[in-house]
């Protein structure tokens, strides 16, 4: 058995688990770890200047790499700073080992500075939360944490690392990683039942969720959609590209208001959820989003999601990549010639309707393209048209992103990452994590001005790491979405046209100055043509660029 210190063992164990980057922000309780890192060559420490930034960088890295990300935080306040972004990571199912330094165990009873019971703080947002109590347990606990984060449904785990554990040494058996094979094929009887329901459906609609992207099952979902002639929407808060956006059955993101969802579903007689959440609503409503009696067929890797809010006629626990081909084959086998004909007609009609709606969207965008200040829809179109197919887009556009994924060529599961959890401030650092995971691909973050200010110091890390990537700030100098929402309440704000706490003016944030101060090249654009020129140059630049795009502050619909 090797004789090792806890801190060295920790690094060895992480490397065994395939970890090459650790995100973090250090303090006294992390000093043993920082000391060990001084002699480390294979594992790189990426410094974030605030823990929320470190957490979302790890989230972006985990989602873009599909592997384990590790983040190290500083005791209770550091973990506290990261909690909002840990919430987002959990919602996105990002496999992250969150660690925090802790005081020495014999010292904790005195309640030293910065101390708190860390596992209890992290617990609600992680799959497993624990403190290492003995050096001998460290290997088992690191391996268990990594295994648990990566086993479906994937998600963050938390380990508290007391100083005495990291500083102790002894003979340690390092053990070995476990990977849970996750291509779970759904129950054969349930697949047959689902196939019978699908074969009879006259006008099914498919909602695609993160399990499709995580399992790299876009091609398998395309095959089912084409067979059924069914249009496909992303789930309401999409964390990934779950369906190729250039496919003629792709309809874009789903609604998040009950009445709108109901309206969309009322054109169909069957809802097929492939890993999609039913439903993430942004506000409650007077109507039920699911029309009465509408049958649901639901396939997911997470048993919690199956039938969570609405009873499923057939619920299949399984991995989309492993299960969809069997389901698609079964539908083709069991359905009648008449049903197959109907589906082919449906396919042609659905494709025509998709094309029509995209043309309409493009026409609306083009109609606003010459405007100053820039209209968000024409900005989305201009950016999407310019980006190459291999671009990776991180979307925290909030009220400005309508049409974005329909305009984009985002056809692979790594081509798009969106704000699944809704806690803003995620996108800017998540884009940095995505760039570190996908260094060969152009990475472009589209971030609302309000959202950017939650984690703006992430820009420094992009400059420090010399990452060639682009941050586009959609700058309406306001929390525009909140104005829209408070106005919809038809209360005092609407009557008096007064919006308290929603204007980022007097002074306006000077994003160009802020970005330059953090080491980036930065420019301001007020016209679409300027945005295009700046974006073309930024995509070729060595190092990060921020483009501050002044957009229309008007929050009313076009
Ligand atoms: C951590 C967190 N704090 C506050 C909010 C509430 N919130 C939702 S959207 C929003 C404003 C976003 O502003 P911006 O990024 O500029 O987008 P815009 O609304 O202007 O499109 C706020 C404050 C939130 N979702 N998450
Ligand atoms: Mg804004």
Coordinates of C-alpha atoms and ligand atoms in Angstrom, one line a residue:
X1 CA 0.0 0.0 0.0
X2 CA 1.4 3.4 -0.8
X3 CA 2.1 5.8 2.0
X4 CA 0.4 9.1 1.2
X5 CA -0.8 12.4 2.6
X6 CA -4.5 13.1 2.4
X7 CA -3.9 16.1 0.1
X8 CA -1.7 14.1 -2.3
X9 CA -4.2 11.1 -2.2
X10 CA -7.0 13.5 -3.1
X11 CA -5.3 14.6 -6.3
X12 CA -4.3 11.0 -7.2
X13 CA -7.9 9.9 -6.7
X14 CA -9.3 12.7 -8.8
X15 CA -6.8 11.9 -11.6
X16 CA -7.9 8.2 -11.3
X17 CA -11.5 9.5 -11.9
X18 CA -10.3 11.2 -15.1
X19 CA -10.3 14.8 -13.7
X20 CA -7.9 17.2 -15.4
X21 CA -9.3 20.5 -14.3
X22 CA -10.3 21.7 -10.8
X23 CA -12.3 25.0 -10.6
X24 CA -12.1 26.9 -7.4
X25 CA -11.5 29.8 -5.1
X26 CA -9.1 29.2 -2.2
X27 CA -9.0 30.2 1.4
X28 CA -7.2 29.1 4.5
X29 CA -9.0 25.8 4.8
X30 CA -8.0 25.0 1.2
X31 CA -4.3 25.7 1.8
X32 CA -3.3 22.0 2.2
X33 CA -4.9 21.4 -1.2
X34 CA -3.2 24.4 -2.8
X35 CA 0.1 23.2 -1.3
X36 CA -0.3 19.8 -3.0
X37 CA -1.2 21.5 -6.3
X38 CA 2.1 23.3 -6.2
X39 CA 3.7 20.0 -7.2
X40 CA 1.0 18.9 -9.6
X41 CA 1.5 18.8 -13.4
X42 CA -1.5 16.8 -14.7
X43 CA -4.3 18.5 -12.8
X44 CA -4.9 22.2 -13.6
X45 CA -6.4 24.6 -11.2
X46 CA -8.7 27.2 -12.8
X47 CA -9.2 30.2 -10.5
X48 CA -12.5 32.0 -10.3
X49 CA -12.8 35.2 -8.4
X50 CA -16.1 34.4 -6.8
X51 CA -17.6 31.0 -5.9
X52 CA -20.8 31.4 -8.0
X53 CA -18.4 31.8 -10.9
X54 CA -16.5 28.7 -10.0
X55 CA -19.7 26.7 -9.7
X56 CA -21.1 27.6 -13.1
X57 CA -17.8 27.2 -14.8
X58 CA -17.8 23.6 -13.4
X59 CA -21.4 23.3 -14.6
X60 CA -20.6 24.4 -18.2
X61 CA -17.5 22.1 -18.2
X62 CA -19.5 19.1 -16.9
X63 CA -22.3 19.5 -19.4
X64 CA -20.0 20.2 -22.4
X65 CA -17.6 17.4 -21.6
X66 CA -20.1 14.8 -20.4
X67 CA -17.6 13.9 -17.7
X68 CA -17.0 14.8 -14.1
X69 CA -16.2 18.4 -13.1
X70 CA -14.7 19.3 -9.8
X71 CA -15.0 22.5 -7.9
X72 CA -13.4 23.5 -4.6
X73 CA -15.0 26.1 -2.4
X74 CA -14.1 27.9 0.7
X75 CA -16.0 26.8 3.9
X76 CA -19.5 28.1 4.6
X77 CA -19.5 31.5 2.9
X78 CA -17.8 30.1 -0.2
X79 CA -20.4 27.3 -0.4
X80 CA -23.1 29.8 0.3
X81 CA -22.0 32.0 -2.5
X82 CA -22.2 29.0 -4.9
X83 CA -25.6 27.8 -3.8
X84 CA -27.7 29.7 -6.5
X85 CA -25.5 28.3 -9.3
X86 CA -25.5 24.8 -7.6
X87 CA -29.3 25.0 -7.9
X88 CA -28.9 25.5 -11.7
X89 CA -26.3 22.7 -11.9
X90 CA -28.7 20.3 -10.2
X91 CA -31.6 21.2 -12.5
X92 CA -29.4 20.6 -15.5
X93 CA -28.2 17.3 -14.0
X94 CA -24.5 18.3 -14.3
X95 CA -22.2 15.7 -12.9
X96 CA -20.1 17.8 -10.5
X97 CA -18.1 16.9 -7.4
X98 CA -18.5 20.0 -5.2
X99 CA -15.9 20.1 -2.5
X100 CA -15.2 22.6 0.3
X101 CA -12.4 22.9 2.7
X102 CA -13.4 22.5 6.3
X103 CA -11.6 23.3 9.6
X104 CA -9.9 20.5 11.5
X105 CA -12.4 18.1 13.1
X106 CA -11.1 18.6 16.7
X107 CA -11.4 22.3 16.2
X108 CA -15.0 22.5 14.9
X109 CA -16.7 22.1 18.2
X110 CA -15.4 25.6 19.1
X111 CA -17.2 27.0 16.0
X112 CA -14.2 28.7 14.4
X113 CA -14.4 31.5 11.9
X114 CA -16.2 30.5 8.7
X115 CA -17.3 27.2 10.1
X116 CA -20.7 25.6 9.6
X117 CA -22.1 22.1 9.1
X118 CA -21.3 22.1 5.3
X119 CA -23.0 18.8 4.2
X120 CA -26.3 20.1 5.6
X121 CA -26.0 23.3 3.6
X122 CA -25.3 21.5 0.3
X123 CA -27.8 18.7 0.9
X124 CA -31.0 19.9 -0.8
X125 CA -29.3 20.4 -4.1
X126 CA -27.1 17.3 -4.4
X127 CA -27.4 13.6 -4.7
X128 CA -25.1 12.8 -1.8
X129 CA -23.6 15.1 0.8
X130 CA -21.0 14.1 3.4
X131 CA -17.9 15.0 5.3
X132 CA -14.8 12.8 5.2
X133 CA -14.1 11.8 8.8
X134 CA -11.1 9.5 8.5
X135 CA -8.2 9.5 6.0
X136 CA -8.8 5.8 5.4
X137 CA -12.3 6.7 4.0
X138 CA -11.1 9.2 1.5
X139 CA -10.6 6.9 -1.4
X140 CA -14.0 5.2 -1.0
X141 CA -15.7 8.5 -0.6
X142 CA -14.1 10.1 -3.7
X143 CA -14.9 7.1 -5.8
X144 CA -18.4 6.9 -4.5
X145 CA -19.0 10.6 -5.1
X146 CA -17.7 10.4 -8.7
X147 CA -19.7 7.3 -9.4
X148 CA -22.9 8.8 -8.0
X149 CA -22.5 12.1 -9.9
X150 CA -22.1 10.3 -13.2
X151 CA -24.8 7.6 -12.7
X152 CA -28.2 8.5 -14.2
X153 CA -29.9 10.7 -13.4
X154 CA -26.6 12.6 -13.3
X155 CA -26.1 15.5 -10.9
X156 CA -23.9 17.2 -8.3
X157 CA -22.6 15.6 -5.1
X158 CA -20.9 17.3 -2.2
X159 CA -17.9 16.4 0.0
X160 CA -16.5 18.4 2.9
X161 CA -12.8 18.0 3.3
X162 CA -11.5 18.8 6.9
X163 CA -7.9 20.1 7.2
X164 CA -6.8 17.2 9.4
X165 CA -7.8 14.7 6.7
X166 CA -5.8 16.5 4.0
X167 CA -2.8 17.0 6.3
X168 CA -2.7 13.4 7.7
X169 CA -0.7 10.7 6.1
X170 CA -0.8 7.0 6.2
X171 CA -0.9 3.8 4.2
X172 CA -3.8 4.1 1.8
X173 CA -5.4 1.7 -0.7
X174 CA -6.5 4.1 -3.5
X175 CA -9.1 1.7 -4.9
X176 CA -10.5 2.3 -8.4
X177 CA -13.4 4.1 -10.1
X178 CA -16.7 2.5 -10.9
X179 CA -18.8 3.6 -13.8
X180 CA -22.4 2.6 -13.9
X181 CA -23.4 1.5 -17.4
X182 CA -26.3 3.7 -18.2
X183 CA -27.7 2.5 -21.5
X184 CA -30.8 1.1 -19.8
X185 CA -33.2 -0.4 -22.3
X186 CA -36.8 0.2 -21.3
X187 CA -39.1 -2.6 -20.3
X188 CA -40.1 -4.7 -23.3
X189 CA -43.8 -4.8 -22.4
X190 CA -44.0 -1.1 -21.8
X191 CA -42.3 -0.5 -25.1
X192 CA -44.9 -2.7 -26.8
X193 CA -47.8 -0.8 -25.1
X194 CA -46.3 2.6 -26.0
X195 CA -45.9 1.4 -29.6
X196 CA -49.6 0.5 -29.8
X197 CA -50.6 3.9 -28.5
X198 CA -48.2 5.7 -30.9
X199 CA -49.4 3.6 -33.8
X200 CA -53.0 4.7 -33.2
X201 CA -52.3 8.4 -32.7
X202 CA -53.6 10.7 -35.3
X203 CA -51.5 13.8 -34.6
X204 CA -48.8 13.2 -31.9
X205 CA -46.4 15.8 -30.7
X206 CA -43.0 15.2 -29.2
X207 CA -41.4 17.1 -26.3
X208 CA -37.6 16.4 -26.1
X209 CA -35.7 16.7 -22.9
X210 CA -32.2 16.8 -21.6
X211 CA -31.9 13.0 -21.4
X212 CA -31.9 13.0 -25.2
X213 CA -28.9 15.3 -25.3
X214 CA -27.1 13.7 -22.4
X215 CA -27.4 10.3 -24.0
X216 CA -26.5 11.6 -27.5
X217 CA -29.8 10.2 -28.9
X218 CA -30.7 13.0 -31.3
X219 CA -30.5 10.7 -34.3
X220 CA -32.7 8.1 -32.6
X221 CA -35.3 10.8 -31.8
X222 CA -35.2 12.1 -35.4
X223 CA -36.0 8.5 -36.6
X224 CA -39.1 8.3 -34.3
X225 CA -40.3 11.8 -35.1
X226 CA -40.0 11.1 -38.9
X227 CA -41.9 7.8 -38.5
X228 CA -44.7 9.5 -36.6
X229 CA -44.7 12.7 -38.6
X230 CA -44.7 14.5 -35.3
X231 CA -43.3 18.0 -34.7
X232 CA -40.7 18.2 -31.9
X233 CA -40.3 21.0 -29.3
X234 CA -37.5 21.3 -26.7
X235 CA -38.7 21.2 -23.1
X236 CA -39.7 24.6 -21.7
X237 CA -36.3 25.4 -20.0
X238 CA -33.9 23.7 -22.4
X239 CA -30.4 23.0 -21.1
X240 CA -29.2 21.5 -24.3
X241 CA -29.8 20.9 -28.0
X242 CA -32.2 17.9 -27.9
X243 CA -33.1 17.9 -31.5
X244 CA -31.3 19.2 -34.6
X245 CA -32.4 22.7 -35.2
X246 CA -32.1 22.4 -39.0
X247 CA -34.5 19.5 -39.0
X248 CA -37.9 20.3 -40.7
X249 CA -39.8 18.9 -37.7
X250 CA -38.0 21.1 -35.2
X251 CA -40.4 23.7 -33.7
X252 CA -38.1 25.4 -31.1
X253 CA -38.6 25.8 -27.4
X254 CA -41.8 24.9 -25.6
X255 CA -44.0 27.4 -23.7
X256 CA -43.9 27.9 -20.0
X257 CA -47.3 29.5 -19.4
X258 CA -50.1 27.0 -18.8
X259 CA -52.6 28.6 -21.2
X260 CA -50.0 28.7 -24.0
X261 CA -49.0 25.1 -23.4
X262 CA -52.6 24.0 -23.5
X263 CA -53.1 26.0 -26.8
X264 CA -50.1 24.2 -28.4
X265 CA -51.2 20.8 -27.2
X266 CA -54.8 21.2 -28.3
X267 CA -53.7 20.6 -31.9
X268 CA -52.6 17.1 -31.0
X269 CA -54.1 13.9 -29.7
X270 CA -51.0 12.4 -28.0
X271 CA -48.1 13.9 -26.0
X272 CA -44.9 12.0 -26.3
X273 CA -42.2 13.1 -23.8
X274 CA -38.7 11.8 -24.5
X275 CA -36.9 12.8 -21.4
X276 CA -38.8 16.1 -21.2
X277 CA -40.1 17.7 -18.1
X278 CA -43.9 18.0 -17.9
X279 CA -43.9 20.9 -17.3
X280 CA -41.6 23.5 -15.9
X281 CA -43.9 26.5 -15.6
X282 CA -42.8 30.0 -14.9
X283 CA -46.1 31.1 -13.4
X284 CA -49.2 29.3 -12.3
X285 CA -52.4 29.7 -14.4
X286 CA -56.1 29.3 -14.1
X287 CA -56.1 26.5 -16.7
X288 CA -54.5 23.1 -16.6
X289 CA -51.7 23.0 -19.2
X290 CA -52.6 19.4 -20.3
X291 CA -56.0 19.2 -22.1
X292 CA -58.4 16.9 -20.4
X293 CA -58.0 13.3 -21.4
X294 CA -54.9 13.9 -23.5
X295 CA -52.8 10.7 -23.2
X296 CA -49.1 10.9 -22.4
X297 CA -46.4 8.5 -23.3
X298 CA -43.3 9.2 -21.2
X299 CA -39.7 7.9 -21.5
X300 CA -37.1 9.1 -19.1
X301 CA -33.9 8.0 -17.4
X302 CA -35.1 9.6 -14.1
X303 CA -38.0 7.7 -12.5
X304 CA -38.9 10.8 -10.5
X305 CA -39.9 12.6 -13.7
X306 CA -42.2 9.9 -14.9
X307 CA -45.8 10.7 -14.1
X308 CA -44.6 13.5 -11.7
X309 CA -47.3 16.0 -12.5
X310 CA -49.6 14.2 -15.0
X311 CA -50.4 10.5 -15.1
X312 CA -48.7 8.7 -18.0
X313 CA -50.7 6.2 -20.0
X314 CA -47.3 4.4 -20.5
X315 CA -44.2 5.3 -18.5
X316 CA -40.9 3.8 -19.5
X317 CA -37.8 4.0 -17.4
X318 CA -34.9 3.8 -19.8
X319 CA -32.2 5.6 -21.7
X320 CA -33.4 7.3 -24.9
X321 CA -30.5 6.1 -27.0
X322 CA -31.0 2.5 -26.0
X323 CA -34.8 2.5 -26.0
X324 CA -35.9 4.7 -28.9
X325 CA -34.7 2.3 -31.7
X326 CA -36.8 -0.5 -30.2
X327 CA -39.8 1.8 -29.8
X328 CA -39.5 3.1 -33.4
X329 CA -39.2 -0.4 -34.8
X330 CA -42.2 -1.6 -32.8
X331 CA -44.3 1.3 -34.1
X332 CA -43.3 0.5 -37.7
X333 CA -44.2 -3.2 -37.1
X334 CA -47.5 -2.9 -35.4
X335 CA -49.2 0.0 -37.1
X336 CA -51.7 -0.5 -39.9
X337 CA -51.1 0.5 -43.5
X338 CA -53.7 3.2 -43.1
X339 CA -52.0 4.6 -40.0
X340 CA -48.7 4.6 -41.8
X341 CA -50.2 6.5 -44.7
X342 CA -51.7 9.0 -42.2
X343 CA -48.3 9.5 -40.6
X344 CA -46.7 10.2 -44.0
X345 CA -49.3 12.8 -44.7
X346 CA -48.8 14.2 -41.2
X347 CA -45.0 14.3 -41.8
X348 CA -45.4 16.4 -45.0
X349 CA -47.9 18.7 -43.3
X350 CA -45.8 19.1 -40.2
X351 CA -42.7 19.9 -42.3
X352 CA -44.6 22.4 -44.3
X353 CA -45.9 24.1 -41.2
X354 CA -42.4 24.2 -39.7
X355 CA -41.1 25.8 -42.8
X356 CA -43.9 28.3 -42.9
X357 CA -43.4 29.3 -39.2
X358 CA -39.7 29.7 -39.7
X359 CA -40.3 31.8 -42.8
X360 CA -42.7 34.0 -40.8
X361 CA -40.1 34.3 -38.0
X362 CA -37.4 35.3 -40.5
X363 CA -39.7 37.8 -42.2
X364 CA -40.5 39.4 -38.8
X365 CA -36.8 39.6 -37.9
X366 CA -35.9 41.1 -41.3
X367 CA -38.7 43.7 -41.0
X368 CA -36.9 45.0 -37.8
X369 CA -33.4 44.5 -39.1
X370 CA -32.8 48.1 -40.0
X371 CA -33.9 49.6 -36.7
X372 CA -31.9 51.5 -34.2
X373 CA -31.8 50.7 -31.4
X374 CA -31.4 47.1 -32.5
X375 CA -34.4 44.8 -32.1
X376 CA -33.6 41.6 -30.2
X377 CA -35.2 39.3 -32.8
X378 CA -33.1 40.7 -35.6
X379 CA -30.0 40.5 -33.4
X380 CA -30.6 36.8 -32.8
X381 CA -31.1 36.2 -36.5
X382 CA -27.9 38.2 -37.4
X383 CA -25.8 36.3 -34.9
X384 CA -27.2 32.9 -35.7
X385 CA -26.8 33.4 -39.5
X386 CA -23.2 34.3 -39.0
X387 CA -22.1 31.5 -36.7
X388 CA -20.6 28.3 -38.1
X389 CA -22.3 25.0 -37.5
X390 CA -19.6 24.0 -35.1
X391 CA -20.2 27.0 -32.9
X392 CA -21.3 26.4 -29.3
X393 CA -23.9 28.9 -28.1
X394 CA -24.5 29.6 -24.4
X395 CA -27.9 31.2 -24.0
X396 CA -28.8 33.5 -21.2
X397 CA -30.7 36.0 -23.3
X398 CA -33.7 36.0 -21.0
X399 CA -36.3 38.2 -22.8
X400 CA -34.3 38.6 -26.0
X401 CA -33.8 35.0 -27.1
X402 CA -37.0 34.4 -29.1
X403 CA -36.2 32.5 -32.2
X404 CA -32.6 31.9 -31.4
X405 CA -32.4 28.2 -31.7
X406 CA -34.6 28.1 -34.7
X407 CA -32.2 30.5 -36.5
X408 CA -29.1 28.7 -35.3
X409 CA -27.5 25.7 -37.0
X410 CA -27.3 23.8 -33.7
X411 CA -27.6 20.2 -34.7
X412 CA -25.4 18.3 -32.1
X413 CA -25.9 18.0 -28.4
X414 CA -22.9 20.2 -27.6
X415 CA -24.0 23.0 -29.8
X416 CA -26.3 24.8 -27.4
X417 CA -26.5 25.2 -23.6
X418 CA -29.4 27.0 -21.9
X419 CA -30.4 28.2 -18.5
X420 CA -32.2 25.1 -17.1
X421 CA -32.5 26.2 -13.5
X422 CA -33.5 29.8 -14.0
X423 CA -31.0 31.3 -11.5
X424 CA -29.4 34.0 -13.5
X425 CA -25.6 34.7 -13.6
X426 CA -25.1 31.1 -14.9
X427 CA -24.3 31.8 -18.6
X428 CA -21.1 33.8 -18.5
X429 CA -19.1 31.4 -16.4
X430 CA -20.8 28.3 -17.9
X431 CA -19.5 29.5 -21.3
X432 CA -16.0 29.5 -19.9
X433 CA -16.4 26.0 -18.6
X434 CA -17.8 24.9 -22.0
X435 CA -14.8 26.5 -23.8
X436 CA -12.4 24.6 -21.5
X437 CA -14.2 21.4 -22.3
X438 CA -14.5 22.1 -26.1
X439 CA -11.3 24.1 -26.8
X440 CA -11.5 23.4 -30.6
X441 CA -15.0 24.8 -31.0
X442 CA -15.9 28.5 -31.2
X443 CA -17.8 29.4 -28.1
X444 CA -20.2 32.4 -28.0
X445 CA -22.1 33.4 -24.9
X446 CA -25.2 35.5 -25.4
X447 CA -25.9 37.1 -22.0
X448 CA -28.5 39.7 -20.8
X449 CA -26.9 42.8 -19.2
X450 CA -28.7 42.1 -15.9
X451 CA -27.6 38.5 -15.9
X452 CA -24.0 39.3 -16.8
X453 CA -23.6 41.5 -13.7
X454 CA -24.2 38.6 -11.3
X455 CA -21.0 36.9 -12.3
X456 CA -19.1 39.5 -14.3
X457 CA -15.8 38.7 -12.7
X458 CA -15.8 35.5 -14.7
X459 CA -14.4 37.6 -17.5
X460 CA -11.1 37.8 -15.7
X461 CA -10.8 34.0 -15.8
X462 CA -11.5 34.0 -19.5
X463 CA -8.7 36.5 -20.0
X464 CA -6.3 34.8 -17.5
X465 CA -6.8 31.4 -19.2
X466 CA -6.4 33.1 -22.6
X467 CA -9.6 31.6 -23.9
X468 CA -10.5 32.6 -27.5
X469 CA -14.2 33.0 -27.0
X470 CA -16.9 35.7 -27.4
X471 CA -19.2 37.3 -24.9
X472 CA -22.2 39.2 -26.4
X473 CA -24.0 41.4 -23.9
X474 CA -27.6 42.0 -24.9
X475 CA -27.8 45.4 -23.3
X476 CA -31.2 46.9 -22.8
X477 CA -30.0 48.6 -19.5
X478 CA -32.9 46.9 -17.7
X479 CA -34.5 43.8 -16.3
X480 CA -36.8 43.8 -19.3
X481 CA -38.5 40.5 -18.6
X482 CA -39.5 41.7 -15.2
X483 CA -41.2 44.8 -16.8
X484 CA -43.1 42.5 -19.1
X485 CA -44.2 40.3 -16.2
X486 CA -45.2 43.1 -13.8
X487 CA -47.1 44.8 -16.6
X488 CA -49.0 41.6 -17.3
X489 CA -50.2 41.7 -13.7
X490 CA -52.3 44.8 -14.7
X491 CA -51.7 46.4 -11.4
X492 CA -50.2 49.7 -10.2
X493 CA -47.0 49.4 -12.3
X494 CA -49.1 49.0 -15.5
X495 CA -51.5 51.8 -14.6
X496 CA -48.7 54.2 -13.7
X497 CA -46.1 52.9 -16.1
X498 CA -43.7 52.7 -13.2
X499 CA -41.1 49.9 -12.8
X500 CA -39.3 49.9 -9.6
X501 CA -35.9 48.2 -9.4
X502 CA -35.8 47.2 -13.1
X503 CA -33.7 49.9 -14.7
X504 CA -29.9 49.6 -14.8
X505 CA -29.3 53.3 -15.5
X506 CA -27.8 56.4 -13.8
X507 CA -25.2 55.2 -14.2
X508 CA -25.6 52.8 -17.1
X509 CA -23.1 49.9 -16.7
X510 CA -20.1 50.5 -19.0
X511 CA -19.5 46.9 -20.1
X512 CA -16.7 47.9 -22.4
X513 CA -14.8 49.6 -19.5
X514 CA -15.6 46.7 -17.1
X515 CA -14.4 44.1 -19.6
X516 CA -11.2 46.0 -20.5
X517 CA -10.6 46.4 -16.8
X518 CA -10.7 42.6 -16.5
X519 CA -8.3 42.1 -19.4
X520 CA -10.6 41.5 -22.4
X521 CA -10.8 43.2 -25.8
X522 CA -14.2 45.0 -25.7
X523 CA -16.3 46.9 -28.1
X524 CA -19.7 48.5 -28.3
X525 CA -22.2 48.0 -31.1
X526 CA -25.4 50.0 -31.8
X527 CA -26.2 48.7 -35.3
X528 CA -26.5 45.2 -36.7
X529 CA -23.8 45.8 -39.3
X530 CA -21.4 46.7 -36.4
X531 CA -22.4 43.5 -34.5
X532 CA -21.6 41.4 -37.5
X533 CA -18.2 43.0 -38.2
X534 CA -17.2 42.7 -34.5
X535 CA -18.4 39.1 -34.2
X536 CA -16.5 38.0 -37.3
X537 CA -13.3 39.6 -35.9
X538 CA -13.9 38.3 -32.4
X539 CA -14.3 34.7 -33.7
X540 CA -10.8 35.0 -35.3
X541 CA -9.2 36.8 -32.3
X542 CA -6.6 35.3 -30.0
X543 CA -8.1 35.6 -26.6
X544 CA -11.6 36.6 -25.3
X545 CA -13.7 39.5 -26.7
X546 CA -16.8 41.2 -25.3
X547 CA -19.3 42.9 -27.5
X548 CA -21.7 45.1 -25.8
X549 CA -24.8 45.4 -28.0
X550 CA -27.2 48.2 -27.3
X551 CA -30.7 46.9 -27.9
X552 CA -34.1 48.4 -27.7
X553 CA -35.2 48.9 -24.1
X554 CA -38.8 48.7 -25.1
X555 CA -40.4 45.7 -23.5
X556 CA -43.7 45.6 -25.3
X557 CA -44.2 43.0 -28.0
X558 CA -43.2 43.9 -31.6
Ligands
LIG1 C1 -30.2 34.6 -9.1 C2 -31.4 35.3 -9.6 N1 -31.7 36.5 -9.1 C3 -32.8 37.1 -9.6 C4 -33.6 36.6 -10.6 C5 -34.8 37.3 -11.1 N2 -34.7 37.7 -12.4 C6 -35.1 36.9 -13.5 S1 -34.8 37.6 -14.9 C7 -34.1 38.9 -14.3 C8 -33.6 40.1 -15.1 C9 -32.7 39.6 -16.2 O1 -32.2 40.7 -16.8 P1 -31.3 40.6 -18.1 O2 -30.3 39.6 -18.0 O3 -30.9 42.0 -18.5 O4 -32.4 40.1 -19.2 P2 -33.7 40.9 -19.8 O5 -34.8 40.7 -18.8 O6 -33.3 42.4 -19.9 O7 -34.0 40.3 -21.1 C10 -34.1 38.9 -12.9 C11 -33.5 39.9 -12.0 C12 -33.2 35.3 -11.0 N3 -34.0 34.6 -11.9 N4 -32.2 34.6 -10.5
LIG2 MG1 -31.5 43.4 -19.7

